[in-house]
Amino acid sequence: MTRKMLTLLTALVTIVSLLSACAAPTVTPPLPTFTPTSPAETRTPVSTPTASPLYLDPTAPIEARVEDLLARMTLAEKIGQMTQVEKNSITPEDVKTYFIGSLLSGGGGSPPRNTPESWADMIDGFQEYALQTRLGIPLIYGADAVHGHGNLKGATIFPHNIGLGATRDPDLVERIGRATAIEAAATGVYWNFAPVVAVPQDIRWGRTYEGYSQDTGLVSLLAAAYVRGLQNIGGVPALSDPSTVLATPKHFVGDGGTAWGSSTCIMMEHHCKLDQGVTDVDEATLRAVHLPPYIAAIEAGALSIMVSYSSWGGLKMHAQKYLLTDVLKGELGFQGFLVSDWQAIDQIPGDYYSDVVTSINAGLDMIMVPYDYKKFIRTLTAAVEAGDVPVERIDDAVRRILTVKFRLGLFEHPYANRSLISAIRSTEHLELAREAVRKSLVLLKNEGETLPLSKETALIYVAGVGADNIGMQCGGWTIEWQGKSGPITPGTTILDAIKATVSAETTVRYHRAGNFGEGGKADVGIVVVGELPYAEGVGDREDLSLSPQDAELVTRMREQSEKLVVILLSGRPMVVTEQLEQADAFVVAWWPGTEGQGIADVLFGAYPFTGKLPHAWPRAMEDVPLPRTGAAPLFPYGYGLD
Ligand code: GLC
């Protein structure tokens, strides 16, 4: 049934119900007022002498509910639904006053007490006010649970996507999506700004690790799996279930294909080089390399997509009507809604009025403002009243947003699903994360059958700041936006894992700087090197060699160890050609997350190495970016010893 036919049907239903009402006393039914229910319970309207409006009837077809609600809305209520505000920038009262449709936690946006209960209280606290608006339209709350509910202390943190790319295991990725959805829904976050479906072509990009791979096919495969994981249960779409959340493939389109030096953004005093830059490829390449993951994600059920800061075809993506409306919504038939990135429309050339007009007319449906929501609402209202933004465009945007909110079941279960809090860091989730770590490891070298190590090894030296550092294991988007070194959240470090695995007779000595004094050579030295956490453009780096400190540490450990195992913790391939010469065995662990036991499982032979490189590995920096320079890689895409 076409949308036009559905609209006619709804009109017919309304006429019939009005005619029948004429037979009865013509009392206009007051809109139901809802007493805020206790969290996690479904909402039951306070009983009124007449039926609830159609849009509140969960048994009615969603299209009919949307049209019924839309027809009741004022312009202010419609524009409120298109407004997304960062949670520290608004009071619950203003959520009600301005009919705000969505709030978000930016990176690190946790409540003062970072516990599941405090998250649920915070979000439910806003929700109660949204439900008190005239039409009682629930908020949708979003966060970046990109490798588990990373902002939440005590969440299960999985390997970042680059590590999942190394697993090549869509079933695993789907199960991770499911576990992540449960831990997010427990806190009231029913919208996950994930997965990143970028196809990173230049590993100097600070968001390389958020992507699965340089290979379009692998990205498409895993992106679809993760979308299903967030939105399905037991392989069946279940978006209205209170334990599933909305997926958001991002950032549309071509964010991973920007050219070095094309970015002008400055982030935390760091001059970006690639992030938010210009995707300087022709349309054929854009369609061949960067678009397919969105097609796969839409087929998997994606109903929201976040637009990229980057530019293509001489325009900021947030101004790209051809790609956002003609291609994505038209050619690809995307039925969900488009959300902007954080304050991204402000980057469109021109004043704020033209930013708003340009982005909404280009096809943006919801704007992550995220601060000055009054200014955004005032500006868009003026643009509609001036005729610069057609009401039809507003209605299309709101129709898309409401359809998703009805599909999500938010009208029926608006509050955090606190019954799921016990699943956070549950044994099941920890075992899943440990499995993911095992499968993400890539073995680049193993001479003299160094690995697997014996649990009975007499003396093991462990060195490196990353060996005893949950924050460095997790990387960016963990507790803090940029991530943070140190014991930032519960988990198992590599050192903990080694100690938990070896025999009682084994001596394990740890020294961060690898100074073990006159203790003689260790049978095995394990040194952890790599990158400290970063996120987005802050991670754009021209030189991906190890730091001098790390290089010296490897040399020092070489002298103190009969056998030397190097473990790399990083968001991307690095130039480690010299260290590969020095090591007997070399393991790539990416950013594995909290469950470091998975590393020991494989180091000591409980499980085999199965990971394969999701990116070709460079010999030297002049060869980067490999997909463009065509230089011979040190290790090709797909390499990994068993
Ligand atoms: C950031 C990122 C985006 C994220 C959003 C909200 O700038 O570009 O991936 O979802 O803001 O945190």
XYZ file of C-alpha atoms and ligand atoms in Angstrom:
654
model
C 0.000 0.000 0.000
C 1.498 3.338 -1.027
C 1.996 6.183 1.413
C -0.697 8.213 -0.515
C -3.235 5.407 -0.145
C -2.448 5.125 3.532
C -3.065 8.836 4.018
C -6.473 8.539 2.304
C -7.342 5.530 4.493
C -6.456 7.446 7.634
C -8.616 10.362 6.524
C -11.508 7.945 5.952
C -11.090 6.433 9.402
C -11.092 9.887 10.938
C -14.301 10.898 9.077
C -16.069 7.726 10.178
C -15.015 8.208 13.794
C -16.146 11.867 13.705
C -19.534 10.822 12.230
C -19.968 8.226 14.983
C -18.916 10.818 17.548
C -21.651 13.104 16.201
C -24.188 10.530 17.328
C -22.778 10.855 20.847
C -22.519 14.090 22.887
C -19.861 16.157 21.107
C -17.316 16.213 23.897
C -13.828 16.650 22.529
C -11.815 14.042 24.377
C -9.100 15.712 26.483
C -5.685 14.453 25.539
C -4.664 11.903 28.117
C -2.307 13.135 30.812
C 0.257 10.640 31.857
C 1.489 10.375 35.393
C 5.159 9.490 34.974
C 5.330 5.798 35.516
C 8.140 4.235 37.431
C 11.019 3.506 35.078
C 10.948 0.441 32.871
C 7.246 -0.026 33.244
C 5.322 0.474 30.057
C 3.162 3.573 29.919
C -0.544 3.137 30.573
C -2.573 6.229 29.751
C -4.661 7.595 32.616
C -8.136 6.322 31.672
C -10.307 8.994 30.092
C -14.066 8.824 29.322
C -13.290 8.450 25.603
C -10.746 6.525 23.603
C -7.147 7.655 23.417
C -6.064 9.318 20.174
C -5.191 6.899 17.409
C -1.456 7.650 17.680
C -1.397 6.242 21.212
C -2.984 2.973 20.145
C -0.129 0.421 19.977
C -2.293 -1.897 17.905
C -2.818 0.672 15.150
C -0.620 0.569 12.029
C 2.456 2.714 12.518
C 1.833 4.734 9.382
C -1.638 5.602 10.703
C -0.228 6.540 14.106
C 2.329 8.798 12.432
C -0.227 10.587 10.243
C -2.633 10.986 13.161
C 0.069 12.490 15.370
C 1.562 14.657 12.628
C -1.833 16.148 11.893
C -2.120 17.248 15.521
C 1.297 18.911 15.727
C 2.044 22.625 15.692
C 5.108 23.943 13.860
C 6.845 24.405 17.221
C 6.186 20.769 18.141
C 7.450 19.607 14.752
C 10.656 21.631 14.929
C 11.194 20.425 18.491
C 11.287 16.867 17.184
C 14.066 17.859 14.761
C 16.202 19.281 17.560
C 18.852 17.228 19.371
C 20.548 18.777 22.386
C 23.575 17.775 24.441
C 22.339 16.805 27.893
C 24.432 19.330 29.858
C 23.026 22.183 27.773
C 19.343 21.938 28.711
C 17.069 21.552 31.722
C 14.275 18.974 31.844
C 11.820 21.865 31.979
C 13.094 23.189 28.648
C 12.797 19.746 27.121
C 9.079 20.192 27.807
C 8.861 23.874 26.907
C 10.546 23.435 23.524
C 9.096 19.978 22.714
C 12.660 18.638 22.295
C 12.721 15.302 20.454
C 16.185 14.020 21.281
C 19.077 14.397 23.687
C 22.545 12.921 23.573
C 25.607 12.225 25.615
C 28.668 13.297 23.665
C 31.895 11.373 24.161
C 32.386 11.046 27.907
C 28.911 12.461 28.600
C 28.153 10.449 31.723
C 26.177 11.669 34.763
C 28.239 12.848 37.781
C 27.989 9.383 39.324
C 28.907 7.089 36.453
C 26.730 4.107 37.323
C 23.956 2.383 35.348
C 21.368 3.579 37.850
C 22.559 7.184 37.575
C 22.423 6.983 33.776
C 18.875 5.646 33.960
C 17.855 8.305 36.488
C 19.379 11.046 34.331
C 17.686 9.945 31.125
C 14.355 9.074 32.775
C 14.483 12.473 34.443
C 14.455 14.151 31.050
C 11.942 11.668 29.645
C 9.369 12.475 32.336
C 9.251 16.068 31.118
C 9.037 15.113 27.474
C 6.043 12.932 28.308
C 4.328 15.867 29.992
C 4.151 17.852 26.748
C 0.761 18.342 25.152
C 1.163 15.342 22.847
C 3.469 13.325 25.117
C 5.990 12.421 22.430
C 8.883 10.527 24.096
C 12.519 11.540 23.759
C 15.012 9.357 21.979
C 18.371 9.476 23.776
C 21.587 8.754 21.873
C 25.184 7.923 22.752
C 28.323 6.505 21.148
C 28.352 2.912 22.362
C 30.837 2.184 19.589
C 32.649 -0.725 21.252
C 30.312 -1.438 24.112
C 28.635 1.300 26.154
C 31.987 3.052 26.355
C 30.899 6.093 28.359
C 29.536 3.885 31.140
C 31.993 2.875 33.868
C 31.784 -0.881 34.318
C 30.425 -1.607 30.857
C 31.792 -4.513 28.865
C 34.244 -2.944 26.424
C 34.826 -4.934 23.233
C 37.656 -4.566 20.715
C 37.328 -1.489 18.543
C 36.062 -2.138 15.023
C 39.522 -2.543 13.471
C 40.053 -5.534 15.764
C 36.649 -6.917 14.800
C 37.678 -6.502 11.183
C 40.600 -8.825 11.921
C 38.135 -11.489 13.132
C 36.170 -11.498 9.855
C 33.373 -13.006 11.956
C 29.905 -11.517 11.295
C 28.247 -13.836 13.792
C 30.587 -12.614 16.536
C 29.941 -8.983 15.547
C 26.187 -9.542 15.649
C 26.465 -11.027 19.144
C 28.538 -8.038 20.219
C 25.848 -5.729 18.857
C 23.237 -7.605 20.865
C 25.246 -7.410 24.099
C 25.928 -3.722 23.523
C 22.242 -3.021 22.919
C 21.338 -4.700 26.203
C 23.880 -2.695 28.211
C 22.765 0.539 26.536
C 19.014 -0.102 26.919
C 19.595 -0.841 30.620
C 20.541 2.820 31.025
C 17.848 4.312 28.768
C 20.103 4.801 25.735
C 17.831 3.441 22.984
C 19.902 5.019 20.198
C 23.480 4.003 19.442
C 25.541 6.234 17.136
C 27.187 3.157 15.649
C 28.527 1.419 13.642
C 31.087 3.537 11.902
C 30.958 2.136 8.361
C 33.809 4.235 7.035
C 36.234 2.448 4.691
C 39.476 4.046 5.909
C 41.953 4.421 3.040
C 44.664 6.314 4.923
C 45.717 4.843 8.275
C 47.092 8.228 9.343
C 43.427 9.101 10.066
C 42.558 9.285 13.758
C 39.325 7.348 13.150
C 40.937 4.390 11.352
C 40.227 2.157 14.352
C 36.520 3.017 14.320
C 36.298 1.420 10.878
C 36.402 -2.325 10.294
C 38.759 -2.352 7.347
C 40.166 -0.771 4.195
C 38.113 -3.338 2.273
C 34.581 -2.326 1.259
C 33.236 -5.879 1.221
C 34.441 -6.655 4.726
C 33.043 -3.364 6.039
C 29.672 -4.097 4.440
C 29.580 -7.614 5.889
C 30.342 -6.534 9.460
C 28.302 -3.311 9.361
C 25.173 -5.270 8.477
C 25.936 -7.797 11.210
C 26.283 -5.079 13.839
C 23.045 -3.371 12.767
C 21.249 -6.710 13.127
C 22.878 -7.195 16.517
C 21.604 -3.883 17.823
C 18.075 -4.206 16.390
C 17.287 -7.929 16.159
C 16.735 -10.722 18.657
C 17.488 -14.291 17.661
C 17.985 -13.233 14.073
C 14.563 -11.583 13.846
C 13.939 -7.803 13.699
C 12.715 -6.719 17.142
C 13.133 -2.981 17.222
C 10.108 -2.442 19.486
C 11.560 -4.731 22.163
C 12.889 -2.786 25.197
C 16.243 -4.569 24.897
C 17.073 -3.460 21.363
C 18.346 -0.063 20.245
C 18.444 1.991 17.061
C 21.590 1.635 14.942
C 23.213 4.550 13.126
C 25.633 3.756 10.326
C 28.003 6.718 10.056
C 29.332 9.067 8.699
C 27.625 9.411 5.359
C 29.511 9.327 2.999
C 33.191 8.973 2.247
C 34.539 10.025 5.670
C 37.299 7.414 5.297
C 38.434 8.643 1.906
C 39.694 12.149 2.605
C 42.968 13.457 1.250
C 45.927 14.253 3.511
C 46.124 17.952 4.270
C 42.590 18.660 3.085
C 41.202 19.202 6.575
C 40.999 22.601 8.189
C 39.608 21.527 11.534
C 41.456 22.214 14.787
C 40.572 19.827 17.591
C 41.986 20.292 21.094
C 44.754 22.500 19.641
C 45.586 19.721 17.158
C 45.514 20.559 13.457
C 43.650 17.761 11.740
C 44.994 16.623 8.398
C 42.424 14.060 7.272
C 39.493 14.178 9.674
C 36.601 16.226 8.313
C 38.574 16.812 5.147
C 37.783 16.475 1.448
C 36.944 13.123 -0.113
C 38.704 13.789 -3.380
C 37.460 10.826 -5.394
C 35.163 10.727 -8.413
C 31.579 9.553 -8.098
C 32.358 6.110 -9.468
C 34.952 5.585 -6.729
C 32.649 7.034 -4.076
C 29.961 4.578 -5.135
C 32.337 1.634 -5.409
C 34.340 2.105 -2.222
C 32.328 4.155 0.288
C 28.631 3.709 -0.486
C 28.125 -0.102 -0.355
C 28.302 -0.362 3.465
C 25.261 1.922 3.670
C 23.360 -0.239 1.209
C 24.201 -3.272 3.336
C 23.255 -1.468 6.560
C 19.915 -0.294 5.129
C 19.160 -3.821 3.963
C 19.960 -4.974 7.510
C 17.318 -2.562 8.834
C 19.141 0.683 9.617
C 16.658 3.513 10.218
C 18.961 6.381 11.098
C 22.180 7.534 9.436
C 24.607 10.184 10.645
C 26.000 12.574 8.068
C 29.738 13.220 7.735
C 31.671 16.404 8.467
C 33.739 15.720 5.359
C 33.137 17.193 1.927
C 32.570 15.810 -1.532
C 31.945 17.418 -4.902
C 32.867 20.831 -3.602
C 30.275 20.760 -0.818
C 30.200 19.864 2.851
C 28.266 16.609 3.142
C 25.717 18.420 5.307
C 24.911 20.545 2.264
C 24.967 17.711 -0.287
C 21.350 17.448 -1.446
C 22.268 15.152 -4.336
C 23.785 12.492 -2.071
C 21.523 12.947 0.954
C 18.173 13.213 -0.811
C 18.490 12.098 -4.430
C 20.834 9.163 -3.800
C 20.258 8.041 -0.215
C 16.535 8.724 0.187
C 15.635 8.500 -3.480
C 17.782 5.976 -5.310
C 18.482 3.801 -2.260
C 15.010 4.302 -0.779
C 16.223 5.029 2.731
C 13.085 5.345 4.894
C 14.730 6.384 8.158
C 15.986 9.794 9.234
C 19.272 11.631 8.807
C 20.938 13.166 11.838
C 23.719 15.724 11.625
C 27.014 15.390 13.345
C 27.956 17.526 16.356
C 27.525 21.202 15.394
C 28.356 20.132 11.847
C 25.905 22.439 10.050
C 27.799 25.418 11.465
C 30.695 24.442 9.167
C 28.625 25.061 6.041
C 29.863 28.295 4.462
C 27.556 31.243 5.144
C 25.687 32.515 8.178
C 23.721 30.345 10.570
C 20.412 31.086 8.853
C 21.793 29.735 5.567
C 23.400 26.789 7.404
C 19.999 25.773 8.729
C 18.160 26.348 5.458
C 20.822 24.579 3.396
C 21.134 21.514 5.623
C 17.399 20.939 6.149
C 16.650 21.431 2.458
C 19.563 19.113 1.586
C 17.807 16.351 3.510
C 18.902 16.528 7.149
C 15.970 15.533 9.376
C 17.408 16.020 12.886
C 20.124 18.467 13.881
C 22.666 17.638 16.606
C 22.758 21.288 17.537
C 24.028 20.489 20.308
C 24.195 23.615 22.495
C 22.079 26.613 21.503
C 18.784 24.874 20.788
C 16.783 28.079 21.206
C 18.771 29.701 18.404
C 18.296 26.673 16.160
C 14.550 26.518 16.825
C 14.170 30.256 16.333
C 16.146 30.130 13.070
C 14.339 27.167 11.557
C 10.954 28.612 12.552
C 11.842 31.871 10.804
C 13.015 29.951 7.729
C 9.710 28.066 7.500
C 7.676 31.213 8.019
C 9.732 32.965 5.333
C 9.127 30.067 2.959
C 12.844 29.264 2.698
C 12.175 25.817 4.135
C 8.928 24.284 2.825
C 6.493 22.887 5.417
C 6.485 19.707 3.331
C 10.210 19.269 4.111
C 9.483 19.728 7.834
C 6.638 17.208 7.659
C 8.840 14.714 5.820
C 11.546 15.047 8.474
C 9.104 14.720 11.375
C 7.314 11.835 9.689
C 10.618 9.984 9.441
C 11.546 10.698 13.062
C 8.117 9.724 14.424
C 8.076 6.531 12.351
C 11.314 5.473 13.998
C 10.085 6.391 17.491
C 6.965 4.278 16.936
C 9.050 1.429 15.451
C 11.315 1.596 18.516
C 8.303 1.188 20.800
C 9.256 4.346 22.674
C 5.623 5.370 23.110
C 5.078 2.091 24.961
C 8.402 1.812 26.817
C 9.972 5.275 27.100
C 11.985 4.636 30.246
C 15.285 2.852 30.869
C 14.951 -0.920 31.007
C 16.503 -1.332 34.444
C 15.797 -5.048 34.436
C 18.849 -5.330 32.156
C 21.308 -3.696 34.562
C 22.315 -7.123 35.874
C 23.510 -8.011 32.370
C 26.163 -5.275 32.433
C 29.574 -6.974 32.680
C 27.742 -10.282 33.111
C 29.788 -13.441 32.720
C 28.132 -13.999 29.359
C 29.164 -10.554 28.098
C 32.697 -10.854 29.473
C 33.145 -14.251 27.833
C 31.917 -12.770 24.560
C 34.418 -9.917 24.806
C 37.203 -12.371 25.638
C 36.276 -14.441 22.572
C 36.390 -11.288 20.459
C 39.842 -10.400 21.783
C 41.151 -13.873 20.957
C 39.808 -13.722 17.417
C 41.074 -10.178 16.821
C 44.768 -10.920 17.450
C 46.995 -11.078 14.371
C 50.335 -12.911 14.511
C 52.907 -11.276 12.210
C 55.971 -13.265 13.253
C 56.702 -16.405 15.269
C 60.280 -17.652 14.948
C 61.673 -20.680 16.722
C 58.173 -21.625 17.758
C 58.285 -18.962 20.430
C 54.504 -19.054 20.644
C 52.562 -20.578 22.212
C 54.384 -19.939 25.486
C 54.531 -22.647 28.116
C 52.554 -22.029 31.289
C 55.516 -23.545 33.104
C 57.991 -20.945 31.839
C 60.313 -20.255 34.791
C 60.915 -16.502 34.461
C 58.888 -13.969 32.464
C 59.679 -10.244 32.261
C 56.799 -7.963 31.292
C 57.381 -4.339 30.286
C 55.642 -1.379 28.739
C 53.085 1.126 29.969
C 50.410 -0.718 28.010
C 50.955 -4.026 29.807
C 49.182 -2.802 32.933
C 46.802 -0.211 31.529
C 43.077 -0.733 30.902
C 42.778 2.715 29.365
C 45.425 1.940 26.768
C 43.759 -1.402 26.031
C 40.459 0.364 25.345
C 41.579 3.289 23.221
C 39.353 6.235 22.390
C 35.613 6.596 23.154
C 36.013 5.033 26.569
C 34.851 6.880 29.715
C 36.302 10.005 28.119
C 35.791 11.149 24.554
C 39.507 10.819 23.849
C 39.879 7.782 26.083
C 42.426 7.939 28.873
C 45.470 6.002 30.040
C 45.246 4.200 33.363
C 42.712 2.235 35.446
C 39.679 4.055 34.046
C 37.170 1.203 34.269
C 37.027 -2.396 35.520
C 38.796 -4.961 33.345
C 41.695 -7.388 33.021
C 45.068 -5.993 31.942
C 47.546 -8.003 29.902
C 49.724 -8.334 32.999
C 46.778 -9.552 35.080
C 45.995 -12.073 32.371
C 49.544 -13.399 32.183
C 49.704 -13.830 35.957
C 46.332 -15.596 35.955
C 47.515 -18.058 33.312
C 51.024 -19.181 34.293
C 51.859 -21.947 36.764
C 52.532 -21.384 40.441
C 56.223 -22.036 39.774
C 56.484 -19.260 37.209
C 57.951 -15.914 38.256
C 56.454 -12.899 36.496
C 58.252 -9.585 36.967
C 56.821 -6.322 35.645
C 58.665 -3.090 35.089
C 57.101 -0.371 32.978
C 60.474 0.809 31.650
C 61.934 -2.666 31.372
C 64.710 -2.166 33.936
C 65.109 -5.557 35.587
C 68.518 -4.911 37.127
C 70.921 -7.764 37.571
C 68.224 -10.440 37.657
C 69.719 -12.165 34.633
C 67.919 -12.894 31.398
C 64.283 -13.901 31.391
C 63.264 -17.051 29.581
C 60.600 -14.924 27.914
C 60.290 -11.157 27.672
C 56.876 -9.694 26.800
C 56.904 -6.018 25.876
C 53.756 -4.021 25.119
C 54.163 -0.963 22.908
C 51.887 1.225 20.774
C 49.622 4.253 20.962
C 47.989 6.112 23.802
C 44.251 6.666 23.276
C 42.866 9.355 20.969
C 39.675 10.079 19.055
C 38.775 11.741 15.776
C 41.109 14.326 14.297
C 43.238 14.390 17.438
C 44.568 11.070 16.179
C 45.563 12.326 12.732
C 49.308 11.611 12.688
C 51.976 12.082 10.021
C 54.415 9.580 11.511
C 53.207 6.160 12.633
C 56.570 4.893 13.857
C 56.806 3.784 17.466
C 57.862 6.476 19.911
C 61.612 6.625 20.691
C 60.787 5.446 24.207
C 59.021 2.373 22.850
C 61.844 1.652 20.400
C 64.406 1.862 23.196
C 62.232 -0.334 25.401
C 62.123 -3.085 22.783
C 65.902 -2.925 22.432
C 66.328 -3.081 26.217
C 64.008 -6.060 26.469
C 65.800 -7.793 23.625
C 68.987 -7.735 25.714
C 67.215 -9.140 28.782
C 65.217 -11.941 27.212
C 66.058 -15.295 25.708
C 62.829 -15.074 23.707
C 61.169 -11.744 23.009
C 57.443 -11.295 22.329
C 56.264 -7.844 21.215
C 52.566 -6.950 21.587
C 51.292 -3.865 19.761
C 48.321 -1.954 21.243
C 47.217 0.607 18.680
C 44.307 1.972 16.678
C 45.958 1.064 13.354
C 48.985 -0.480 11.677
C 52.243 1.229 12.677
C 55.732 1.266 11.195
C 57.474 -1.417 13.275
C 59.878 -2.832 10.700
C 62.878 -2.559 13.045
C 61.046 -4.061 16.008
C 59.934 -6.983 13.852
C 63.614 -7.747 13.258
C 64.310 -7.703 16.986
C 61.344 -9.789 18.090
C 61.036 -13.551 18.041
C 57.258 -13.152 17.945
C 55.105 -10.137 17.106
C 51.389 -9.887 18.004
C 48.995 -7.160 16.855
C 46.279 -6.622 19.503
C 44.747 -3.350 18.184
C 42.612 -1.827 21.014
C 41.104 -4.994 22.565
C 38.983 -3.423 25.311
C 38.632 -4.560 28.931
C 39.024 -8.324 28.556
C 42.786 -8.765 28.308
C 42.467 -12.413 29.337
C 41.769 -13.128 25.675
C 45.363 -12.187 24.875
C 46.821 -14.639 27.377
C 44.433 -17.337 26.127
C 46.200 -17.239 22.768
C 49.739 -16.384 23.940
C 49.759 -19.540 26.079
C 48.091 -21.754 23.497
C 44.589 -22.278 24.863
C 43.375 -20.979 21.501
C 45.063 -20.560 18.115
C 45.784 -17.294 16.325
C 43.080 -16.780 13.675
C 43.072 -13.021 13.061
C 43.844 -11.633 9.594
C 44.965 -8.069 8.790
C 42.017 -5.769 7.920
C 44.553 -3.280 6.499
C 47.711 -3.783 4.479
C 50.748 -3.128 6.702
C 53.307 -0.493 5.628
C 57.078 -0.957 5.574
C 57.726 2.766 5.920
C 55.786 6.002 6.131
C 56.571 6.973 2.548
C 54.441 4.032 1.446
C 51.338 5.366 3.256
C 48.520 5.473 2.207
C 49.074 2.049 0.665
C 45.773 1.861 -1.270
C 46.821 5.044 -3.052
C 50.604 4.733 -3.395
C 50.400 1.116 -4.496
C 53.702 0.481 -2.688
C 54.522 -3.093 -1.705
C 53.209 -3.662 1.832
C 55.348 -5.295 4.496
C 52.332 -7.562 5.043
C 49.366 -7.635 2.643
C 45.708 -7.183 3.519
C 44.512 -10.527 4.900
C 47.906 -11.642 6.260
C 48.108 -13.451 9.574
C 50.003 -16.534 10.804
C 48.004 -19.375 12.304
C 31.342 13.347 17.171
C 31.530 12.291 16.117
C 30.362 11.376 15.951
C 29.618 11.225 17.263
C 29.063 12.571 17.665
C 28.354 12.514 19.025
O 31.853 14.567 16.724
O 31.916 12.751 14.826
O 30.850 10.131 15.469
O 28.555 10.291 17.119
O 30.053 13.578 17.701
O 29.253 12.179 20.038
